[in-house]
């Protein structure tokens, strides 16, 4: 997972800076992201669905927050995540959200993850896919699962939703100019 995050570090930093502080334009807040900003990112990129719900998104956020000893004097840190916490929260999504494997994409004619999800929605098969391919703790505890592939799929999907065409990396163009390319898809939020 670390290699995947490093490969997308510039893009992830741009994404974080775009959303962090959106609720508060002060320069200090640009280094911290609220749960509202996190939820906005996930809504804009169509990550929320019937299996990966807002509750799961909130858990990913909460599990990725820094712990503080003095909650009264460090309330802002208690209510936000840093850039490192943001990357951790993205990785945690892979524990809840269904993603196709590379083999599955090949079986569907070499589609990208975004094309796969969009065609599953068009076919009315997206919810079934999510139910059938959702991570299962009881199996994964025994067999284990590398999150690298799912994390790569997540980042490619986010990149596709922002209209980037370079494997999920928005570093080559201004992230602030990119806007989520939602086409009215409903993934079952």
Short mmCIF file of C-alpha atoms in Angstrom, two decimals, residues 3 7-8 36 41 79 88-89 111 117 123 138 148 159 163 176:
data_model
loop_
_atom_site.label_atom_id
_atom_site.label_comp_id
_atom_site.label_asym_id
_atom_site.label_seq_id
_atom_site.Cartn_x
_atom_site.Cartn_y
_atom_site.Cartn_z
CA UNK A 3 4.23 2.09 -2.76
CA UNK A 7 3.25 6.77 -6.54
CA UNK A 8 0.17 9.01 -6.16
CA UNK A 36 -17.70 17.17 6.28
CA UNK A 41 -14.88 14.24 -1.41
CA UNK A 79 -12.23 16.79 14.87
CA UNK A 88 -4.74 6.21 5.90
CA UNK A 89 -8.49 6.88 5.55
CA UNK A 111 -12.39 -2.13 -18.72
CA UNK A 117 -18.70 0.45 -12.31
CA UNK A 123 -26.83 -3.05 -16.48
CA UNK A 138 -14.15 -13.85 8.22
CA UNK A 148 -2.37 -2.72 -2.97
CA UNK A 159 -8.99 10.02 -10.82
CA UNK A 163 -11.65 13.46 -15.39
CA UNK A 176 -8.38 22.81 -8.75
#
